[in-house]
Amino acid sequence: MLLYLAKRLKQISKNSNEFKNNMLMLETLSGNRNLKNIFIEVEKMLSVIDWENLPSYAIGMEKGMERGMERGAYENAITIITKYNLDPATVAKDFNISYAELRKKLDN
């Protein structure tokens, strides 16, 4: 019940100060009714951030996916070049990757 009340207070509060004041009142009331330990757990639950819903998470995830796909393209290109003895310039063009970068990776 405390978790429901705390979530509801978060929804109806106009700003963070109002929410803090409301939570302070709820904390005081919970202390009067020997609910301190339960209230501590509720505050912990509310402080957990849902990272996946943050815009910065989505941006970072997209960049990470792009980097992973690019890395995979280079790894696949190197595998094909070495396995089938193909021309790196042709493979770079076919894979739409930088020839200079591919050369660096092949030389390492």
PDB file of C-alpha atoms in Angstrom:
ATOM      1  CA  MET A   1       0.000   0.000   0.000  1.00  0.00           C
ATOM      2  CA  LEU A   2       2.853   2.384   0.787  1.00  0.00           C
ATOM      3  CA  LEU A   3       4.389   1.749  -2.621  1.00  0.00           C
ATOM      4  CA  TYR A   4       1.082   2.572  -4.318  1.00  0.00           C
ATOM      5  CA  LEU A   5       0.763   5.785  -2.299  1.00  0.00           C
ATOM      6  CA  ALA A   6       4.338   6.819  -3.053  1.00  0.00           C
ATOM      7  CA  LYS A   7       3.930   6.163  -6.785  1.00  0.00           C
ATOM      8  CA  ARG A   8       0.662   8.074  -6.792  1.00  0.00           C
ATOM      9  CA  LEU A   9       2.292  11.004  -4.994  1.00  0.00           C
ATOM     10  CA  LYS A  10       5.019  11.008  -7.628  1.00  0.00           C
ATOM     11  CA  GLN A  11       2.384  11.155 -10.380  1.00  0.00           C
ATOM     12  CA  ILE A  12       0.346  13.991  -8.901  1.00  0.00           C
ATOM     13  CA  SER A  13       3.230  16.130  -7.620  1.00  0.00           C
ATOM     14  CA  LYS A  14       3.839  19.194  -9.774  1.00  0.00           C
ATOM     15  CA  ASN A  15       7.602  19.238  -9.179  1.00  0.00           C
ATOM     16  CA  SER A  16      10.350  17.483  -7.258  1.00  0.00           C
ATOM     17  CA  ASN A  17      10.042  19.795  -4.223  1.00  0.00           C
ATOM     18  CA  GLU A  18       6.349  19.047  -3.870  1.00  0.00           C
ATOM     19  CA  PHE A  19       7.068  15.339  -4.217  1.00  0.00           C
ATOM     20  CA  LYS A  20       9.783  15.536  -1.534  1.00  0.00           C
ATOM     21  CA  ASN A  21       7.412  17.344   0.831  1.00  0.00           C
ATOM     22  CA  ASN A  22       4.678  14.793   0.213  1.00  0.00           C
ATOM     23  CA  MET A  23       7.109  11.934   0.771  1.00  0.00           C
ATOM     24  CA  LEU A  24       8.277  13.552   4.008  1.00  0.00           C
ATOM     25  CA  MET A  25       4.668  13.667   5.217  1.00  0.00           C
ATOM     26  CA  LEU A  26       4.142  10.041   4.195  1.00  0.00           C
ATOM     27  CA  GLU A  27       7.369   9.078   5.955  1.00  0.00           C
ATOM     28  CA  THR A  28       6.221  10.835   9.126  1.00  0.00           C
ATOM     29  CA  LEU A  29       2.864   9.083   8.994  1.00  0.00           C
ATOM     30  CA  SER A  30       4.510   5.718   8.365  1.00  0.00           C
ATOM     31  CA  GLY A  31       6.774   6.265  11.380  1.00  0.00           C
ATOM     32  CA  ASN A  32       3.743   6.952  13.551  1.00  0.00           C
ATOM     33  CA  ARG A  33       2.346   3.569  12.546  1.00  0.00           C
ATOM     34  CA  ASN A  34       5.541   1.502  12.924  1.00  0.00           C
ATOM     35  CA  LEU A  35       5.960   1.162   9.138  1.00  0.00           C
ATOM     36  CA  LYS A  36       9.494   2.559   9.020  1.00  0.00           C
ATOM     37  CA  ASN A  37      11.133  -0.580   7.580  1.00  0.00           C
ATOM     38  CA  ILE A  38       8.465  -0.927   4.904  1.00  0.00           C
ATOM     39  CA  PHE A  39       8.830   2.755   4.005  1.00  0.00           C
ATOM     40  CA  ILE A  40      12.601   2.327   3.623  1.00  0.00           C
ATOM     41  CA  GLU A  41      11.968  -0.459   1.094  1.00  0.00           C
ATOM     42  CA  VAL A  42       9.451   1.731  -0.759  1.00  0.00           C
ATOM     43  CA  GLU A  43      11.979   4.564  -1.016  1.00  0.00           C
ATOM     44  CA  LYS A  44      14.577   2.126  -2.367  1.00  0.00           C
ATOM     45  CA  MET A  45      12.118   0.929  -5.019  1.00  0.00           C
ATOM     46  CA  LEU A  46      11.305   4.488  -6.055  1.00  0.00           C
ATOM     47  CA  SER A  47      14.972   5.400  -6.343  1.00  0.00           C
ATOM     48  CA  VAL A  48      15.614   2.654  -8.901  1.00  0.00           C
ATOM     49  CA  ILE A  49      15.944   4.272 -12.309  1.00  0.00           C
ATOM     50  CA  ASP A  50      14.313   2.687 -15.331  1.00  0.00           C
ATOM     51  CA  TRP A  51      17.335   3.228 -17.582  1.00  0.00           C
ATOM     52  CA  GLU A  52      15.742   1.709 -20.671  1.00  0.00           C
ATOM     53  CA  ASN A  53      13.137   4.478 -20.834  1.00  0.00           C
ATOM     54  CA  LEU A  54      15.700   7.288 -20.812  1.00  0.00           C
ATOM     55  CA  PRO A  55      16.379   8.995 -24.172  1.00  0.00           C
ATOM     56  CA  SER A  56      20.134   8.880 -23.527  1.00  0.00           C
ATOM     57  CA  TYR A  57      19.895   5.094 -23.136  1.00  0.00           C
ATOM     58  CA  ALA A  58      18.231   4.793 -26.553  1.00  0.00           C
ATOM     59  CA  ILE A  59      20.870   7.026 -28.145  1.00  0.00           C
ATOM     60  CA  GLY A  60      23.709   5.061 -26.556  1.00  0.00           C
ATOM     61  CA  MET A  61      22.125   1.778 -27.554  1.00  0.00           C
ATOM     62  CA  GLU A  62      21.782   2.946 -31.166  1.00  0.00           C
ATOM     63  CA  LYS A  63      25.418   4.070 -31.305  1.00  0.00           C
ATOM     64  CA  GLY A  64      26.528   0.791 -29.761  1.00  0.00           C
ATOM     65  CA  MET A  65      24.562  -1.176 -32.329  1.00  0.00           C
ATOM     66  CA  GLU A  66      26.104   0.861 -35.151  1.00  0.00           C
ATOM     67  CA  ARG A  67      29.613   0.267 -33.799  1.00  0.00           C
ATOM     68  CA  GLY A  68      28.927  -3.427 -33.391  1.00  0.00           C
ATOM     69  CA  MET A  69      27.616  -3.717 -36.935  1.00  0.00           C
ATOM     70  CA  GLU A  70      30.635  -1.818 -38.272  1.00  0.00           C
ATOM     71  CA  ARG A  71      33.023  -4.020 -36.297  1.00  0.00           C
ATOM     72  CA  GLY A  72      31.219  -7.090 -37.613  1.00  0.00           C
ATOM     73  CA  ALA A  73      31.508  -5.832 -41.186  1.00  0.00           C
ATOM     74  CA  TYR A  74      35.286  -5.449 -40.815  1.00  0.00           C
ATOM     75  CA  GLU A  75      35.631  -8.865 -39.168  1.00  0.00           C
ATOM     76  CA  ASN A  76      33.587 -10.502 -41.933  1.00  0.00           C
ATOM     77  CA  ALA A  77      35.584  -8.685 -44.602  1.00  0.00           C
ATOM     78  CA  ILE A  78      38.873  -9.864 -43.089  1.00  0.00           C
ATOM     79  CA  THR A  79      37.589 -13.428 -42.867  1.00  0.00           C
ATOM     80  CA  ILE A  80      36.497 -13.438 -46.502  1.00  0.00           C
ATOM     81  CA  ILE A  81      39.733 -11.827 -47.710  1.00  0.00           C
ATOM     82  CA  THR A  82      41.948 -14.315 -45.880  1.00  0.00           C
ATOM     83  CA  LYS A  83      39.820 -17.381 -46.578  1.00  0.00           C
ATOM     84  CA  TYR A  84      39.249 -16.778 -50.284  1.00  0.00           C
ATOM     85  CA  ASN A  85      42.311 -14.620 -51.032  1.00  0.00           C
ATOM     86  CA  LEU A  86      40.200 -11.735 -52.344  1.00  0.00           C
ATOM     87  CA  ASP A  87      41.252  -8.196 -53.194  1.00  0.00           C
ATOM     88  CA  PRO A  88      40.782  -5.963 -50.106  1.00  0.00           C
ATOM     89  CA  ALA A  89      39.770  -2.943 -52.199  1.00  0.00           C
ATOM     90  CA  THR A  90      36.950  -4.890 -53.845  1.00  0.00           C
ATOM     91  CA  VAL A  91      35.753  -6.323 -50.535  1.00  0.00           C
ATOM     92  CA  ALA A  92      35.854  -2.870 -48.901  1.00  0.00           C
ATOM     93  CA  LYS A  93      33.733  -1.486 -51.717  1.00  0.00           C
ATOM     94  CA  ASP A  94      31.279  -4.410 -51.558  1.00  0.00           C
ATOM     95  CA  PHE A  95      30.971  -4.133 -47.768  1.00  0.00           C
ATOM     96  CA  ASN A  96      30.740  -0.319 -47.968  1.00  0.00           C
ATOM     97  CA  ILE A  97      33.602   0.138 -45.491  1.00  0.00           C
ATOM     98  CA  SER A  98      36.769   2.234 -45.513  1.00  0.00           C
ATOM     99  CA  TYR A  99      39.596   0.647 -47.489  1.00  0.00           C
ATOM    100  CA  ALA A 100      42.222   2.480 -45.387  1.00  0.00           C
ATOM    101  CA  GLU A 101      40.677   1.189 -42.154  1.00  0.00           C
ATOM    102  CA  LEU A 102      40.427  -2.317 -43.584  1.00  0.00           C
ATOM    103  CA  ARG A 103      44.112  -2.188 -44.582  1.00  0.00           C
ATOM    104  CA  LYS A 104      45.047  -1.165 -41.021  1.00  0.00           C
ATOM    105  CA  LYS A 105      43.090  -4.069 -39.575  1.00  0.00           C
ATOM    106  CA  LEU A 106      44.587  -6.514 -42.073  1.00  0.00           C
ATOM    107  CA  ASP A 107      48.125  -5.366 -41.242  1.00  0.00           C
ATOM    108  CA  ASN A 108      47.620  -5.911 -37.502  1.00  0.00           C
TER     109      ASN A 108
END
